[in-house]
Coordinates of C-alpha atoms in Angstrom, one line a residue:
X1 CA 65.9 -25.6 0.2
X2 CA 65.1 -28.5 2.4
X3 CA 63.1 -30.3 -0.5
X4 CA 65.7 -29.5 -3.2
X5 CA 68.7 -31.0 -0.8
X6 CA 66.9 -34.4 -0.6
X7 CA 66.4 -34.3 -4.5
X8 CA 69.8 -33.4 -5.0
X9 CA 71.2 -36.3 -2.9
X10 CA 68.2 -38.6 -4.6
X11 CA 70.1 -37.3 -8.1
X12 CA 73.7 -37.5 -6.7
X13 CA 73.0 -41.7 -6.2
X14 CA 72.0 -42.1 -9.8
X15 CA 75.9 -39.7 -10.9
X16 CA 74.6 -36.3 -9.8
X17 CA 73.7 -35.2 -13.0
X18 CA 76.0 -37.1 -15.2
X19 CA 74.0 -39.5 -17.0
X20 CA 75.3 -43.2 -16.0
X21 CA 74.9 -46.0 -19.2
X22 CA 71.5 -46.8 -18.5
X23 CA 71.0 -51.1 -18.4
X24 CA 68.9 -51.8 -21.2
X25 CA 66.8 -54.4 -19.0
X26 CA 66.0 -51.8 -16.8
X27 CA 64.8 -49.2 -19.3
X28 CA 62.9 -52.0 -20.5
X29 CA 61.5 -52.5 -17.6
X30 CA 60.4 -48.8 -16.9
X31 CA 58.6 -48.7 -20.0
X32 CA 57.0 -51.7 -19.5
X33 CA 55.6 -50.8 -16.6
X34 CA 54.8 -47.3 -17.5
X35 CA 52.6 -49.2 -20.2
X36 CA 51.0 -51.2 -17.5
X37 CA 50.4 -48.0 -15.2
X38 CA 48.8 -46.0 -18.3
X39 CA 46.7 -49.5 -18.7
X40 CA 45.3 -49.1 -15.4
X41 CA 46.7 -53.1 -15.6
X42 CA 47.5 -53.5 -11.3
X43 CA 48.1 -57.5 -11.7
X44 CA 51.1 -56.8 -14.2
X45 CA 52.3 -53.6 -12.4
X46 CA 52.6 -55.7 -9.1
X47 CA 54.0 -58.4 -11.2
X48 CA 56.5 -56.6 -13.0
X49 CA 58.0 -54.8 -9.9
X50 CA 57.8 -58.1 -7.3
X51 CA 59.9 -60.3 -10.5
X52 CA 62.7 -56.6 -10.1
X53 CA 62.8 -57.3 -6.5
X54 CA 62.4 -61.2 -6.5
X55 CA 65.4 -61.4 -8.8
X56 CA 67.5 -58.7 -6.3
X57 CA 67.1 -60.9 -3.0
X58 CA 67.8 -64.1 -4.9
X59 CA 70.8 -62.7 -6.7
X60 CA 72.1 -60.1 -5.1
X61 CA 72.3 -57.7 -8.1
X62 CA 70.5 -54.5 -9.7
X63 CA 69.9 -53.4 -6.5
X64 CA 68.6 -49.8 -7.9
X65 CA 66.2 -51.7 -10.1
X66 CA 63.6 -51.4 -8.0
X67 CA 64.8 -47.9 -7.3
X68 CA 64.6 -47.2 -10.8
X69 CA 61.0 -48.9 -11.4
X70 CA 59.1 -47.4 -8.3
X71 CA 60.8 -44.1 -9.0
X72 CA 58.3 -43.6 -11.9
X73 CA 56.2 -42.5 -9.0
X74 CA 58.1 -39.9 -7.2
X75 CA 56.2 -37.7 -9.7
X76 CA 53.5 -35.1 -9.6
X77 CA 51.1 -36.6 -11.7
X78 CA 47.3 -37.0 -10.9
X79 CA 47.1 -39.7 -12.5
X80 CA 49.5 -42.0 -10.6
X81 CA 47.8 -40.7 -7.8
X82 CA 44.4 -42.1 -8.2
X83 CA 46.3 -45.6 -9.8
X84 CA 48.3 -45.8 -6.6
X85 CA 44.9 -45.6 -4.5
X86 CA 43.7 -48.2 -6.8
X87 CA 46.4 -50.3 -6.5
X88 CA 46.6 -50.4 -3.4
X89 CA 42.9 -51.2 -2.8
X90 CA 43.5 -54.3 -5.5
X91 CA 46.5 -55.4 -3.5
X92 CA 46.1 -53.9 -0.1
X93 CA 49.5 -56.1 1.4
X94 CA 51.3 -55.1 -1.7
X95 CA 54.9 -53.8 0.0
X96 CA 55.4 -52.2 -3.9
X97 CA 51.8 -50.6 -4.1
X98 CA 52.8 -48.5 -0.3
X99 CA 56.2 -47.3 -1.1
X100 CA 54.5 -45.6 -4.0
X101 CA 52.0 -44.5 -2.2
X102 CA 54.3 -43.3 0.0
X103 CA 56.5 -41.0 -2.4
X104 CA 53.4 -39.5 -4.2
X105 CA 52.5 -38.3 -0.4
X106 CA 55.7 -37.0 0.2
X107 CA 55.7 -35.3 -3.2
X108 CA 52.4 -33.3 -2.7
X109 CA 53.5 -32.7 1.3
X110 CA 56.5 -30.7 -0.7
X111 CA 54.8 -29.3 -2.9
X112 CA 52.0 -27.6 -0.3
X113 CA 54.7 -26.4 1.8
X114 CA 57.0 -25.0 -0.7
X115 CA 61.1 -24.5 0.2
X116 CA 60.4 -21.5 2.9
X117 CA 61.7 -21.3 6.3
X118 CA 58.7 -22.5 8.6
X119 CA 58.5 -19.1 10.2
X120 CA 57.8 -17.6 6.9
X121 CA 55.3 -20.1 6.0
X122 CA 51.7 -20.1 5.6
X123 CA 50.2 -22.0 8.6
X124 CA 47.5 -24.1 6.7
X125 CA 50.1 -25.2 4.4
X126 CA 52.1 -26.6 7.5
X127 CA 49.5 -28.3 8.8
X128 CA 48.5 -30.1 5.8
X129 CA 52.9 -30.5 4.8
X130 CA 52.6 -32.3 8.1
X131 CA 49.5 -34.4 7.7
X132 CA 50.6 -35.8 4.4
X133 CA 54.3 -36.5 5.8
X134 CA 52.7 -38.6 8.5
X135 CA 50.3 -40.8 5.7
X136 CA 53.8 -41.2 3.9
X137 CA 55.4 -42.0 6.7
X138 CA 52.7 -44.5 7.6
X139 CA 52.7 -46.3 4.4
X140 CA 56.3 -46.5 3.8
X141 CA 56.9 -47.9 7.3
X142 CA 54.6 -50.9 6.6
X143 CA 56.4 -51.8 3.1
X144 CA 59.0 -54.5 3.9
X145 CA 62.9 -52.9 4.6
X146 CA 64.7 -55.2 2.0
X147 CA 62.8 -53.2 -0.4
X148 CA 65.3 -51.3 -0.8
X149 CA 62.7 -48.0 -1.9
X150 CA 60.3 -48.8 1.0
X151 CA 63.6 -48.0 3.2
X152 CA 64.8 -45.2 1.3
X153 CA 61.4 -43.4 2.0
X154 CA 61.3 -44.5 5.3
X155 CA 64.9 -42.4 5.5
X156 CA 63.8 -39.5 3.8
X157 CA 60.5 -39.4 5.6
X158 CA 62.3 -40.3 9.6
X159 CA 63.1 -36.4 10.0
X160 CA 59.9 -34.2 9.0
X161 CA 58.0 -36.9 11.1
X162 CA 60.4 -36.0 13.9
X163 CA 61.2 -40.3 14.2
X164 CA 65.1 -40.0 14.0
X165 CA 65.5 -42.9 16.1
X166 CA 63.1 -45.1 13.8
X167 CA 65.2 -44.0 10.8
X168 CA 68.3 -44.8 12.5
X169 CA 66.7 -48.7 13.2
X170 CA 65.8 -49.1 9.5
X171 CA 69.5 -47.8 8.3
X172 CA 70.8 -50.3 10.7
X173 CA 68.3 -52.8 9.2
X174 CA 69.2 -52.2 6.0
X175 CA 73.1 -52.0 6.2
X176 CA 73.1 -55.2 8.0
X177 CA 70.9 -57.6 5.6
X178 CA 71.4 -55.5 2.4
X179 CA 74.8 -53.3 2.6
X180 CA 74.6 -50.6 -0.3
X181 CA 76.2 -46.8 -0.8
X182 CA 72.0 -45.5 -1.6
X183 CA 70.7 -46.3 1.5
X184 CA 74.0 -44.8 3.4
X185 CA 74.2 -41.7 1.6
X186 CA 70.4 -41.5 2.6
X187 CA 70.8 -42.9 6.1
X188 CA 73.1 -39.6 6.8
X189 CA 70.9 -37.4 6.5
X190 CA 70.0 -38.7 10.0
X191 CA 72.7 -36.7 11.9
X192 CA 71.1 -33.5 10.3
X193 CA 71.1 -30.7 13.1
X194 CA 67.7 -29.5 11.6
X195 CA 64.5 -31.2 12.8
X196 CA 64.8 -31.5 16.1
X197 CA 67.7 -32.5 18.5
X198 CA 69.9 -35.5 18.0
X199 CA 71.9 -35.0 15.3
X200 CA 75.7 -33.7 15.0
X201 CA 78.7 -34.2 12.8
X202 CA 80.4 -36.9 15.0
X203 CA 77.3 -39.1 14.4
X204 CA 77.7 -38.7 10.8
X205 CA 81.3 -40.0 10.9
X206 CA 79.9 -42.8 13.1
X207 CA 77.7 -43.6 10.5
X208 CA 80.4 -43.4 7.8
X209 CA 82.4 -45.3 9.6
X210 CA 80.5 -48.3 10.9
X211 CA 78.6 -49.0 7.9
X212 CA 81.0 -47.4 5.0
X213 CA 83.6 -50.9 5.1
X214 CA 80.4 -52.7 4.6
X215 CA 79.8 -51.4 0.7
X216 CA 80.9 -53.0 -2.3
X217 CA 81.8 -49.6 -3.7
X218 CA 83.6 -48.3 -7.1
X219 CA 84.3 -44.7 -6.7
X220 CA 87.2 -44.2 -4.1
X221 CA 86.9 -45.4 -0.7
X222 CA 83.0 -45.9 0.9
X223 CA 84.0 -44.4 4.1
X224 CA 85.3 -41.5 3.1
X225 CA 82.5 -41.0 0.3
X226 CA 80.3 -41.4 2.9
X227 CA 81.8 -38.6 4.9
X228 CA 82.0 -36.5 1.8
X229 CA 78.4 -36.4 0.9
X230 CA 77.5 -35.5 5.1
X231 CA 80.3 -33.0 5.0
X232 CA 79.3 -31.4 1.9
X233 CA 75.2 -31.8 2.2
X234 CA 74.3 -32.6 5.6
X235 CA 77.1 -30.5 7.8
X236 CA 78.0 -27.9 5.1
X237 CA 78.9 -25.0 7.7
X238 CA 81.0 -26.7 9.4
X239 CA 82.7 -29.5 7.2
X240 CA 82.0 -28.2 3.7
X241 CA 85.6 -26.4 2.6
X242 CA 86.9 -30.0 4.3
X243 CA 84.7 -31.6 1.5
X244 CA 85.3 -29.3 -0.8
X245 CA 89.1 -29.1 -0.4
X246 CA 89.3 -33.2 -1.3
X247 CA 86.6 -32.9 -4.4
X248 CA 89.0 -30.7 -6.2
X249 CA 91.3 -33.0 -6.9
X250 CA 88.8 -35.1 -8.8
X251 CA 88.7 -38.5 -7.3
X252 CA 85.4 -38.7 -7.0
X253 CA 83.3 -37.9 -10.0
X254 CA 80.0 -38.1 -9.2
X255 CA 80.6 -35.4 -6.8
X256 CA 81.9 -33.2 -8.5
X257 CA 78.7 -30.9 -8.8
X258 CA 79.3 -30.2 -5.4
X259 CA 82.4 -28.5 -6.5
X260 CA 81.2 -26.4 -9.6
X261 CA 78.4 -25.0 -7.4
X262 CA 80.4 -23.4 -5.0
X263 CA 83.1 -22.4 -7.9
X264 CA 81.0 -21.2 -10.5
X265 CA 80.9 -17.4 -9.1
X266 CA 82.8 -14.4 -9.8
X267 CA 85.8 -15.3 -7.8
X268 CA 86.6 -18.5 -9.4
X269 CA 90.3 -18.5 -10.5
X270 CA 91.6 -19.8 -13.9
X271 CA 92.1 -23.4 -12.0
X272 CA 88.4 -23.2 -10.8
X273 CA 87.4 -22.2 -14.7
X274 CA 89.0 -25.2 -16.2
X275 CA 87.8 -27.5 -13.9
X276 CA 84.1 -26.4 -14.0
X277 CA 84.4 -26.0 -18.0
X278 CA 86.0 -30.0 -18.3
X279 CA 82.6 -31.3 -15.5
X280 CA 80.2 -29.6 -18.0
X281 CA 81.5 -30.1 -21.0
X282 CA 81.6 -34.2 -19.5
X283 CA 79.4 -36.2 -22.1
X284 CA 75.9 -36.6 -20.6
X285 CA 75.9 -33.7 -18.0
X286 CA 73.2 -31.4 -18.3
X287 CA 73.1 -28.8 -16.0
X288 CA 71.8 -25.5 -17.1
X289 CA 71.8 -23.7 -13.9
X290 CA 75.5 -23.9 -13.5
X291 CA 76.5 -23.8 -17.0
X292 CA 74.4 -20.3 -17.1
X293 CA 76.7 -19.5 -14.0
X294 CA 79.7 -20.4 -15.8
X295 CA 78.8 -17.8 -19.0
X296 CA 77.9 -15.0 -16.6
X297 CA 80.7 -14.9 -13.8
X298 CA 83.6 -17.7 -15.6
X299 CA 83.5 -17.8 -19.3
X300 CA 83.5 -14.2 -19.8
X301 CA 86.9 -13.2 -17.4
X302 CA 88.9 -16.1 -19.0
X303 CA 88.1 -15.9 -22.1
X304 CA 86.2 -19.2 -22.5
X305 CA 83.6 -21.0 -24.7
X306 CA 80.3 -19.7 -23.8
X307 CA 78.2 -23.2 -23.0
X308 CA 74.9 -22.0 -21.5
X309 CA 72.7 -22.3 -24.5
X310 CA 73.4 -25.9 -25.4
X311 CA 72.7 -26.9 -21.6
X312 CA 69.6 -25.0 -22.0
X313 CA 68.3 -26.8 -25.1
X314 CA 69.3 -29.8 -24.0
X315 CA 67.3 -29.1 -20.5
X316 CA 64.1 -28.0 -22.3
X317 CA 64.6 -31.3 -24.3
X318 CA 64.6 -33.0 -21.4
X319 CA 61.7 -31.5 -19.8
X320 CA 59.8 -31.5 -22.6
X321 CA 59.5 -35.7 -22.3
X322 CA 59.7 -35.9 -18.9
X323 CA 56.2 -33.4 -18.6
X324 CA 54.8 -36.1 -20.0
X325 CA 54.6 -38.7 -17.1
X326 CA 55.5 -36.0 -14.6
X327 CA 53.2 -32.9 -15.7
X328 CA 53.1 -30.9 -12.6
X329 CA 56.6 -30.9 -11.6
X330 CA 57.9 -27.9 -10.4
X331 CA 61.3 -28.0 -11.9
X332 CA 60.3 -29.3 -15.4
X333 CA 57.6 -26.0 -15.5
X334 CA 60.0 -23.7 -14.4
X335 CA 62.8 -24.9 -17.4
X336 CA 59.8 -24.7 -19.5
X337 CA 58.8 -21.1 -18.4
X338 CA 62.5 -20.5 -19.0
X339 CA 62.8 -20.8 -22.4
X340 CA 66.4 -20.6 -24.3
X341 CA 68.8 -17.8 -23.4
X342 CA 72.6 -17.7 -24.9
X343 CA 75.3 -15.5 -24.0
X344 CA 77.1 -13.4 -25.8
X345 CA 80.0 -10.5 -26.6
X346 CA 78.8 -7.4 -27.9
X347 CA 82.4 -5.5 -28.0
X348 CA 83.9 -5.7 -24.8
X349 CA 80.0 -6.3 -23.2
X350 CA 78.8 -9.5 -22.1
X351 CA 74.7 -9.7 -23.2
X352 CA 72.2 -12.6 -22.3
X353 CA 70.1 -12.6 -25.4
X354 CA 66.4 -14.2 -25.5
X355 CA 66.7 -16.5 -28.4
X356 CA 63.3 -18.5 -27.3
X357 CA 60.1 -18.0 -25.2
X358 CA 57.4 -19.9 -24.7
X359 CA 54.1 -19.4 -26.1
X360 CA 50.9 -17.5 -24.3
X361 CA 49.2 -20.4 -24.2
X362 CA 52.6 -22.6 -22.8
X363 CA 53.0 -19.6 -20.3
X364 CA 49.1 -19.4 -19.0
X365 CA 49.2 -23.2 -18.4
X366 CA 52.6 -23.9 -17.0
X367 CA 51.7 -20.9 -14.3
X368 CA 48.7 -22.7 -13.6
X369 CA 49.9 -25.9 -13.0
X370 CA 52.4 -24.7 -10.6
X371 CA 49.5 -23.0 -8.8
X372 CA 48.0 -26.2 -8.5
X373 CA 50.5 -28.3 -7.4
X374 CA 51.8 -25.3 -4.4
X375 CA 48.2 -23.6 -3.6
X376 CA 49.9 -22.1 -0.8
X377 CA 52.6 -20.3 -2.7
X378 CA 51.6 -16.4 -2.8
X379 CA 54.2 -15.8 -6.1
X380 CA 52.3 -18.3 -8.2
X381 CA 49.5 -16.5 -7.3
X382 CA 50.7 -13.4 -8.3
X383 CA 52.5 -15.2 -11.5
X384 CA 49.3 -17.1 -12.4
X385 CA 47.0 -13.9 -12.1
X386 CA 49.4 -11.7 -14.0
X387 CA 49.8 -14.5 -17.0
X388 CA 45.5 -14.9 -17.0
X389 CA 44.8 -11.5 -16.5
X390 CA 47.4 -9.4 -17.9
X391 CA 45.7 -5.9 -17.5
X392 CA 46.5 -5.0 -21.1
X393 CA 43.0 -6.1 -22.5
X394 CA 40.5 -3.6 -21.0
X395 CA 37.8 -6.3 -20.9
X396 CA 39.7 -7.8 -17.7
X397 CA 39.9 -5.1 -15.3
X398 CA 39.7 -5.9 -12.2
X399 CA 39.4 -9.9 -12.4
X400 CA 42.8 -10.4 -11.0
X401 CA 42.0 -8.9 -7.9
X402 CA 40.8 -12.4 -6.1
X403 CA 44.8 -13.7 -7.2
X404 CA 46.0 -10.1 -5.8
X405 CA 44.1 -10.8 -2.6
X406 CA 45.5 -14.4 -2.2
X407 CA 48.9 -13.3 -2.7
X408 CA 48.5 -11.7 0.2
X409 CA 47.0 -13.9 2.7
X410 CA 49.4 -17.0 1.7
X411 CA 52.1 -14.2 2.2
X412 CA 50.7 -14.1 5.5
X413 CA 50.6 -10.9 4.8
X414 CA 53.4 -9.4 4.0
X415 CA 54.0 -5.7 4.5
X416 CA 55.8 -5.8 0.8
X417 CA 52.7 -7.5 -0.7
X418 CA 50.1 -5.1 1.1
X419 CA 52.3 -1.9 0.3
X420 CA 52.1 -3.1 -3.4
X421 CA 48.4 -3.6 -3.2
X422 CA 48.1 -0.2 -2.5
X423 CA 50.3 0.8 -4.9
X424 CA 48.5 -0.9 -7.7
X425 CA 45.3 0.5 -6.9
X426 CA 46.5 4.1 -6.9
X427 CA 48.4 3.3 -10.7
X428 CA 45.3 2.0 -12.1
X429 CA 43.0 4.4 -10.8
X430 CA 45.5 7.3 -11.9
X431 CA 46.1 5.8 -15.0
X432 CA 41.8 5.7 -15.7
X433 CA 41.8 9.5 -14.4
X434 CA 44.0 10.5 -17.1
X435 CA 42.1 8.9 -20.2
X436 CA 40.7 12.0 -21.8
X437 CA 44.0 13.5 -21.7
X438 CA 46.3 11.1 -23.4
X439 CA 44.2 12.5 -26.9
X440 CA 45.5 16.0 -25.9
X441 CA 49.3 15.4 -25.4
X442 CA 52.0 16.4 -27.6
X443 CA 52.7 12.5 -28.2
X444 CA 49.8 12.2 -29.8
X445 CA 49.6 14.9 -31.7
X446 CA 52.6 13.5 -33.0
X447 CA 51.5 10.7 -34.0
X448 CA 49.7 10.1 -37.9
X449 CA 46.0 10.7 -38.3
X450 CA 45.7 6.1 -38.8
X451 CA 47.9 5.8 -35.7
X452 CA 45.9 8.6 -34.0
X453 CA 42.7 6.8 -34.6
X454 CA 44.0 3.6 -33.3
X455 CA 44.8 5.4 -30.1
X456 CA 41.1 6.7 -29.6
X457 CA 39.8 3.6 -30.8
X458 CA 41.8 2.1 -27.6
X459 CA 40.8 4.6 -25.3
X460 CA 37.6 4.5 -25.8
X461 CA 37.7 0.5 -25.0
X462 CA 39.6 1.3 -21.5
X463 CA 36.3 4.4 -21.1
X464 CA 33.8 2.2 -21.6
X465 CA 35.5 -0.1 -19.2
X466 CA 36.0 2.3 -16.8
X467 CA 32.4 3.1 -16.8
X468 CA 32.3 -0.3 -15.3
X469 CA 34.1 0.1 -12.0
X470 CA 33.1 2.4 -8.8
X471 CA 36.3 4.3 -8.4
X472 CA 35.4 4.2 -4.6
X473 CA 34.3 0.7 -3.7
X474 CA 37.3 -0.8 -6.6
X475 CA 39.7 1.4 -6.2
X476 CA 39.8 4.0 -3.3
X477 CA 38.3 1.4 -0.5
X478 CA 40.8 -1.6 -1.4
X479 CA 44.1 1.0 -1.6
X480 CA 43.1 2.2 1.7
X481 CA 42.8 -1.0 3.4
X482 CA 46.1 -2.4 2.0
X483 CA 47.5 0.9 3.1
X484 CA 46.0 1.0 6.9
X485 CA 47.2 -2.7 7.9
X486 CA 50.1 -2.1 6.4
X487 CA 50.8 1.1 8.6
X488 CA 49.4 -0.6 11.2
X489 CA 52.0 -3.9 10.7
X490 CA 54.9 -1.6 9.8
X491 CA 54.4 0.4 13.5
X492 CA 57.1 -0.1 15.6
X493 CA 58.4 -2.6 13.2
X494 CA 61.8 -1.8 11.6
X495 CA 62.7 -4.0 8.3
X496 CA 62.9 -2.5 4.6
X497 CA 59.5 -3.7 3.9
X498 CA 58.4 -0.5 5.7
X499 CA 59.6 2.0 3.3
X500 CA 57.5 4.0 1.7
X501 CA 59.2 6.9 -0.9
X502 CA 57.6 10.2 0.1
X503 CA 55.9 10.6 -2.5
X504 CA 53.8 7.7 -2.5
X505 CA 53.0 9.0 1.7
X506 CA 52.0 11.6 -0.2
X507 CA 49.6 10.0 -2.7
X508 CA 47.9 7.7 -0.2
X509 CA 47.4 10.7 2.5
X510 CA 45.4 13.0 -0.2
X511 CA 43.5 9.9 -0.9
X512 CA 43.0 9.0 2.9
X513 CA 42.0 12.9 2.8
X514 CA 39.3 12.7 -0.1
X515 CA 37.6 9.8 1.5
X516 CA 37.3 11.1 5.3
X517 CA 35.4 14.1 3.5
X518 CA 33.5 12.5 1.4
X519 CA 32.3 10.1 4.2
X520 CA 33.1 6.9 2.2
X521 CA 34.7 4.1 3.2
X522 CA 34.0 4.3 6.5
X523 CA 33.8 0.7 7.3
X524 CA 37.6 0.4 6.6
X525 CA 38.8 4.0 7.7
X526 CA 36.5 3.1 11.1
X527 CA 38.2 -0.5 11.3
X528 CA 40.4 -2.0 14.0
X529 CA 43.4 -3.7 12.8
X530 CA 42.4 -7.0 13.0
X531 CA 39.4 -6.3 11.1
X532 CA 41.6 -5.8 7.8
X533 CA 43.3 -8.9 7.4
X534 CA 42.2 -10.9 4.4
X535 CA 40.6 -13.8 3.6
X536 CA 41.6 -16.4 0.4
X537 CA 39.4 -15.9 -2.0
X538 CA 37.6 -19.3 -4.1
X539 CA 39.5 -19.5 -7.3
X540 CA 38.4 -21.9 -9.8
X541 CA 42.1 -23.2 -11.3
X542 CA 40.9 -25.5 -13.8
X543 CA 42.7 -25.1 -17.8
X544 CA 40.8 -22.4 -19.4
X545 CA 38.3 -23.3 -22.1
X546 CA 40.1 -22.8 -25.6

């Protein structure tokens, strides 16, 4: 949530969604240097941003150039990472060759730690979210401040590294030598209550208010956009309906996705459907999230266009390019993995129909990459194993155990995740158990003598793989131990995690049973609690050959 705040507000400077005429000269620019990145060229990459910035502090003007140039690196891409390292070897003073330095850091710090609460987060990928904060922090802090995106990492950086009161030096920097509405709306972010102590909504207003006069700004007055984007974003709980309340009336449009986020639910009125029906329909808003919203809660009571599907194409359009420079980002995966849905009316019934999916082979590698870019993250884990090792091909039984496992321990165990385990094992080992009598069923006696044979020819695949496994050490050992620390955890512990149906009590206790009296598993049945825990298991997550 934290992440996905800061990328909002990073997407609310460029129009929030709403795509601004982009200046030919910049675009230029961008592909320019994107040529001299992919060239491995660091003479005309440092040349081509210093001439963006050079021109800035002599004119005044395009001040988001830069913004726009060394934003090519606020990416997940491997690549930039080991040109950035180059870079900044060739030109070790280089302000430009830091600040992206600095965003690739803060991307991959993000992207380790995932959007969790701390509490529920896995302590390595703390550790290391906070390690990679601190090199960001350290490079951006040594870029110069009139660059304007040295300073706007430095702001976005100030509160995970716990230096509010650096951040609040720079903003003051900043607003005094180069006064601009992109470094504010960042700058507020500093009277966040989260992080620490310090901040509150009277500093925000202070903020607003002392720098605000100083912008040359077009959309209403600064001041009051100012407050708007820390009462909307950064104080929501306690000034959001405030901001809200002034949105509606529509005098600031390039806020207006504040609006349609909180209206696009199933208590929107008419007034509410119109108004987020005229901000998506807006030429150049794409916004897929809210527009599916819209079909499912809006559209539907008042009678309205259904205009999911077009935002959806349009998305996956988008994505599609954008993978191309930015190939592990976590959005542009997820919109892949999405595929196209469209709404529609059968009778009186509202239906979301499939109308596209991606491939297998899309699917397996779009999973993967996620895994790689949050290694910490026990549902890709679980989403990565299930997509590589889909248990419907005999041949593979069993090899998505070391995923299983992991999806555990970067759970930090969860009592959900362990009871499922267990869970798991029991299905597959029931399902193996029951083999010979599938061919004895009514079903398939039902069935026609070539549908029959393809049957058998099936079951004898899944017999000769079960022939493979020891239904104790593969099956009966690992359901137990999921099943023990789970008991264990879930003692004196009252949450929902912790209930079991009876008949699954049942299940485990005959197994728990068979194995005391067979005298197997004694390791685990004889094991303190502590001695069940996990550990991650190696995973090689390079592509797949073929």
């Amino acid at each position: 949530m934290l992440r996905y705040i800061f990328s909002l507000l990073l997407a609310i400077c460029c129009a929030t969604h709403v795509a601004a005429q982009a200046d030919p000269a910049t675009e230029a620019a961008k592909d320019e240097l994107w040529a001299a990145i992919s060239a491995s060229d660091y003479a005309a990459v440092e040349a081509i941003v210093a001439n963006a910035h050079a021109d800035y502090l002599r004119t005044g003007k395009n001040q988001d150039q830069t913004r726009e140039l060394l934003g090519l690196f606020d990416a997940n891409n491997p690549m930039l990472d080991h040109f950035a390292d180059a870079w900044l070897e060739t030109y070790p003073n280089s302000p430009f060759a830091h600040t992206a330095r600095a965003m690739l850091y803060n991307n991959v710090a993000w992207n380790i730690r995932g959007e969790g609460l701390a509490r529920f987060t896995y302590p390595d990928a703390l550790r290391e979210f906070s390690w990679m904060q601190f090199k960001a922090w350290e490079q951006a802090y040594k870029a110069d401040n009139r660059l304007l995106p040295a300073s706007d990492a430095v702001l976005g950086l100030a509160l995970p590294n716990l230096k509010r009161r650096r951040g609040y030096d720079v903003l003051h920097q900043v607003m005094k030598s180069d006064p601009n509405m992109g470094t504010l709306r960042r700058g507020v972010w500093l009277s966040s209550t989260s992080w620490g102590r310090g901040g509150s909504w009277n500093q925000a207003e202070k903020l607003c208010d002392s720098y605000g006069p100083e912008v040359d700004w077009h959309e209403g007055d600064p001041v009051t956009y100012c407050k708007l984007v820390a009462g909307a974003w950064v104080h929501h709980a306690k000034r959001g309906q405030w901001a809200h309340d002034i949105l509606k009336e529509g005098d600031y449009p390039s806020l207006e996705l504040i609006v349609v986020k909180r209206l696009a639910n199933r208590s929107a009125t008419r007034a509410d459907a119109h108004f987020i029906q005229a901000y998506l329909q807006r030429e150049g808003v794409t916004d897929a999230d809210n527009a599916g919203k819209f079909d499912h809660y809006v559209a539907h009571k008042y009678n309205l266009e259904f205009i999911g599907e077009a935002h959806m194409r349009r998305a996956r359009a988008h994505a599609r390019e954008a993978i191309k420079r930015d190939p592990y980002n976590p959005e542009l995966l997820e919109t892949l993995l999405a595929g196209i849905s469209g709404a529609r009316l059968k009778g009186d019934r509202f239906i979301i129909k499939k109308l596209e999916r991606p491939t297998p082979e899309e699917r397996l590698e779009y999973t993967r990459r996620l895994l790689v870019a949050s290694p910490y993250d026990p549902d890709r884990w679980y989403r990565y194993g299930t997509e590589l090792y889909p248990q419907t091909n005999p041949e593979d039984i069993l090899k998505d155990d070391p995923f299983r496992i992991n999806t555990i321990v970067y759970s930090d165990h969860s009592r959900r995740r362990l009871l499922q385990r267990a869970i798991d094992k029991w299905q597959l080992m029931d399902s193996l158990e029951r083999l010979e009598a599938e061919t004895q069923s009514e079903a398939f006696h039902s069935l026609d003598e070539e549908t029959k044979a393809e049957v058998r020819g099936e079951i004898q695949r899944w017999l000769a793989a079960r022939a493979t496994i020891d239904f104790d050490e593969d099956l009966r050992c690992p359901m137990m131990r999921a099943y023990r620390l789970f008991e264990a955890l879930c003692e004196d512990f009252e949450s929902d995690e912790c209930d079991v149906h009876p008949q699954q009590v049942e299940m485990f206790e005959i197994v728990r049973a068979d194995v005391n009296k067979r005298q197997v598993c004694t390791g685990i049945m004889s094991a303190r609690t502590h001695e069940l825990f996990f550990d991650p298991v190696p995973v090689d997550l390079s592509a797949p050959e073929g």
